[in-house]
Amino acid sequence: MAFYLNCNTHFFFKFSLLFSLLSFSFSQSDVAEAPSPAADSCNGIFLSFAYSSGTKLKPTDPTHQPYRFESVLTVLNNGDEELKSWKVSVEFQNDEFLVSASNAVLADGTSLPANVGNGTVFAGFPMSDLKTAIETAGDLTQMQVQVKLLGTQFGVAAPDVSLPKNIQLANDGFICPKASMQGKNEMQVCCRKDPKFKANVTIDEEFLPRQSGDLTIMYDVTRTYDSNYWAQVTISNHNPLGRLDNWKLSFDWMRDEFIYTMKGAYPYVVDSSDCIFGTQGQHYRDLDFANVLNCERRPTIIDLPPTKANDTTLGLIPNCCRNGTILPPSMDPSKSSSVFQMQVFKMPPDLNRSELSPPQNWKINGSLNPDYKCGPPVRVSPSQFPDPSGLPSNTTAVASWQVVCNITHPKGASPKCCVSFSSYYNDSVVPCRTCACGCPSNTARTCSTTAPAVLLPPEALLFPFENRTAMAQAWADLKHRTVPNPMPCGDNCGVSINWHVLTDYSRGWSARITIFNWDETAFPDWFAAVQMDEATRGFQKMYSFNGSALELNGVNNTIIMQGLPGLNYIVGETDGANPKKDPRVPGKQQTVVSFTKKNTPGINVAAGDGFPSKVFFNGEECALPSVLPTNNSNREGSTTILTIFLAVFVFIMLHQ
């Protein structure tokens, strides 16, 4: 009997142990699927892209047929170092439109759904760091992430499958060969550390180092509670020619957070209805949502006016409340950043003071400024701030993330300002290019979007484009030139800049710069810059602006300028003295700049050295003419231009 009991006990013990092991195995597979067998031979970062399924979609179109696709991107850390802030480049090639992606966001800050047909980079969220097998005892839930993709592709029908051209790790310091096919539906690659790469962070450091960029955004959690936290957002401009006016900042909440209150900035839309009718209202039953500022999943934040800087409710934040103006550090370092604070309420299951998650998909833009592309938030070492009590100590943030944004030039985007050229040796002005800042699509019957801009008499620059036609035709008749029919369309730019070569003599030369504002929006604290490869070394002075040479990337070829104290404001376009018959009057500023030839021997002003190769206004690069004024030795030109210079001077004095 005892033997029978011992045997049964031994049997049940083995059965229970086996059942426990099987249960553990099943629970693990529910969280992380086992990697491909090919991953066993990879001692680096293993990547795979597997096509799962697809179906034909409506509408039927033999030339551009849409198909649904489902795929899985796998990132597995088989190396000996933790992979921080993983990023994977996927070179889509079938005009893919991505609807959703689990466990990742687009690294360029684009919100889904989005067109990714030209390829994209995925960044990890919420798990951005992948640990090693060594430090986790092979726990795939910490070593691996699988991104389930759902979207639409065009043109690839069964039995073929839609796969990208290539996949590779986008983190610095890795070498990835071209991905190889594993069967018909999957491609794989093993990326290994580059032995020649020198990292500026040691293995033992907990956080990645802060990165440099044209513009950085710090998201610092300064106070945290179980259900909410306070975050300070700092926007810092690092580009010597970058600038933001009336900035608008947007991002995506990923875990149903909402903004309760703010200081130093304000939501563009104050609306709590999404909370009242959503899960937030069900959870926070005792919260007065009339005081909640914004419940949008993607809020847009704007700066406050200077009048709110000392407001006890909305202001009293250093570097806030500047109407959204962020100047370049080369112009005024004290005005090169903007700061605001916001109180963020969280939702289950994040009701823990240590559960902190920054918003994703950041985007920032201004009214007449460059376009910025922002990366994902990266966890960095906690920021430190001066103690608010004034004591000689620093206060450390609870947690900090950095978003890096760089100036980009989207394909097909039009400039927002343009340049015209003129000179003392030619009495015609080379105007801004046709449609320099874009043209409306319905202009075919009224003007030509492809015809080159016609040369103008100098006085025409003082008038809006719609008032120049008669002057342009009369000038063409006088010069025995033909004009296209229909006439070319205008430049459609809110700001135009005229660069006029004024004089050229043996020891030096001079130019005149006139800035016209054709928009109704004024430009306080404006600045402009010109790049001149041959002439900058000879720059002497500006007479009505503050001007100085600026070294960019080790090259001394840029001159930056801004208004003198009290004159750094370009007004908007206004009505003429008699609005019924007089054209509208642009805001304008003008100066003469002098150069010496002592430091630039061999400079040929008339051959093109006297004209800039790039022109910027408030950080935006302006469109240049496609041709330069010709030196036709027309001596009438200098007399005519001198007369026009006097006319411009009188015009400015009468309208100030």
PDB file of N, CA and C in Angstrom, residues 18 62 74 79 87 107 179 217 220 241 255 265 289 401 434 455 459 463 476 495 565 636 647:
ATOM      1  N   LEU A  18       5.300  18.605 -15.461  1.00  0.00           N
ATOM      2  CA  LEU A  18       5.168  18.708 -16.910  1.00  0.00           C
ATOM      3  C   LEU A  18       4.080  19.699 -17.289  1.00  0.00           C
ATOM      4  N   PRO A  62      -7.628  48.167 -63.241  1.00  0.00           N
ATOM      5  CA  PRO A  62      -6.558  47.333 -63.806  1.00  0.00           C
ATOM      6  C   PRO A  62      -5.190  48.015 -63.802  1.00  0.00           C
ATOM      7  N   THR A  74       9.883  41.992 -37.539  1.00  0.00           N
ATOM      8  CA  THR A  74      10.447  41.477 -36.294  1.00  0.00           C
ATOM      9  C   THR A  74      11.840  42.062 -36.082  1.00  0.00           C
ATOM     10  N   GLY A  79      22.596  40.389 -29.879  1.00  0.00           N
ATOM     11  CA  GLY A  79      23.937  40.873 -29.607  1.00  0.00           C
ATOM     12  C   GLY A  79      24.265  40.841 -28.130  1.00  0.00           C
ATOM     13  N   LYS A  87      15.520  51.599 -34.375  1.00  0.00           N
ATOM     14  CA  LYS A  87      14.896  52.159 -35.571  1.00  0.00           C
ATOM     15  C   LYS A  87      15.202  51.239 -36.748  1.00  0.00           C
ATOM     16  N   ALA A 107       9.245  57.226 -37.565  1.00  0.00           N
ATOM     17  CA  ALA A 107      10.308  58.003 -36.947  1.00  0.00           C
ATOM     18  C   ALA A 107      10.320  59.455 -37.382  1.00  0.00           C
ATOM     19  N   ALA A 179      19.121  42.448 -47.449  1.00  0.00           N
ATOM     20  CA  ALA A 179      18.277  41.380 -46.920  1.00  0.00           C
ATOM     21  C   ALA A 179      18.125  40.254 -47.937  1.00  0.00           C
ATOM     22  N   ILE A 217      13.416  69.687 -28.945  1.00  0.00           N
ATOM     23  CA  ILE A 217      12.293  69.830 -28.023  1.00  0.00           C
ATOM     24  C   ILE A 217      12.551  68.903 -26.847  1.00  0.00           C
ATOM     25  N   ASP A 220      10.240  67.316 -20.318  1.00  0.00           N
ATOM     26  CA  ASP A 220      10.734  67.031 -18.976  1.00  0.00           C
ATOM     27  C   ASP A 220       9.562  66.897 -18.004  1.00  0.00           C
ATOM     28  N   LEU A 241      20.469  80.238 -38.912  1.00  0.00           N
ATOM     29  CA  LEU A 241      19.565  80.918 -39.833  1.00  0.00           C
ATOM     30  C   LEU A 241      18.127  80.418 -39.695  1.00  0.00           C
ATOM     31  N   ARG A 255      -1.887  57.059 -25.134  1.00  0.00           N
ATOM     32  CA  ARG A 255      -2.503  56.261 -24.074  1.00  0.00           C
ATOM     33  C   ARG A 255      -3.690  56.999 -23.440  1.00  0.00           C
ATOM     34  N   ALA A 265       1.611  78.619 -22.550  1.00  0.00           N
ATOM     35  CA  ALA A 265       1.070  78.340 -23.881  1.00  0.00           C
ATOM     36  C   ALA A 265      -0.385  77.927 -23.710  1.00  0.00           C
ATOM     37  N   PHE A 289     -14.991  68.608 -15.877  1.00  0.00           N
ATOM     38  CA  PHE A 289     -14.389  68.714 -17.203  1.00  0.00           C
ATOM     39  C   PHE A 289     -14.592  70.089 -17.828  1.00  0.00           C
ATOM     40  N   TRP A 401      12.831  63.385 -22.058  1.00  0.00           N
ATOM     41  CA  TRP A 401      12.916  62.872 -23.425  1.00  0.00           C
ATOM     42  C   TRP A 401      13.309  64.018 -24.350  1.00  0.00           C
ATOM     43  N   THR A 434       8.478  83.247 -62.504  1.00  0.00           N
ATOM     44  CA  THR A 434       7.064  82.921 -62.625  1.00  0.00           C
ATOM     45  C   THR A 434       6.705  81.806 -61.646  1.00  0.00           C
ATOM     46  N   LEU A 455      11.119  91.065 -68.363  1.00  0.00           N
ATOM     47  CA  LEU A 455      11.907  92.114 -67.736  1.00  0.00           C
ATOM     48  C   LEU A 455      11.036  93.328 -67.455  1.00  0.00           C
ATOM     49  N   GLU A 459      10.822 100.955 -61.690  1.00  0.00           N
ATOM     50  CA  GLU A 459       9.735 101.483 -60.869  1.00  0.00           C
ATOM     51  C   GLU A 459       8.599 100.484 -60.676  1.00  0.00           C
ATOM     52  N   PHE A 463       5.064  98.276 -57.212  1.00  0.00           N
ATOM     53  CA  PHE A 463       3.638  98.038 -57.381  1.00  0.00           C
ATOM     54  C   PHE A 463       3.328  96.543 -57.250  1.00  0.00           C
ATOM     55  N   ALA A 476       8.527  96.520 -72.710  1.00  0.00           N
ATOM     56  CA  ALA A 476       8.907  95.599 -73.783  1.00  0.00           C
ATOM     57  C   ALA A 476       8.841  96.291 -75.140  1.00  0.00           C
ATOM     58  N   VAL A 495       6.770  87.810 -49.642  1.00  0.00           N
ATOM     59  CA  VAL A 495       7.935  88.672 -49.447  1.00  0.00           C
ATOM     60  C   VAL A 495       8.809  88.586 -50.685  1.00  0.00           C
ATOM     61  N   PRO A 565      17.950  99.057 -34.016  1.00  0.00           N
ATOM     62  CA  PRO A 565      17.004  99.194 -32.893  1.00  0.00           C
ATOM     63  C   PRO A 565      15.918 100.216 -33.196  1.00  0.00           C
ATOM     64  N   GLU A 636      22.711 104.340 -70.393  1.00  0.00           N
ATOM     65  CA  GLU A 636      21.470 104.919 -69.916  1.00  0.00           C
ATOM     66  C   GLU A 636      21.056 104.273 -68.606  1.00  0.00           C
ATOM     67  N   ALA A 647      13.512 107.785 -56.579  1.00  0.00           N
ATOM     68  CA  ALA A 647      12.062 107.598 -56.504  1.00  0.00           C
ATOM     69  C   ALA A 647      11.687 106.667 -55.350  1.00  0.00           C
TER      70      ALA A 647
END
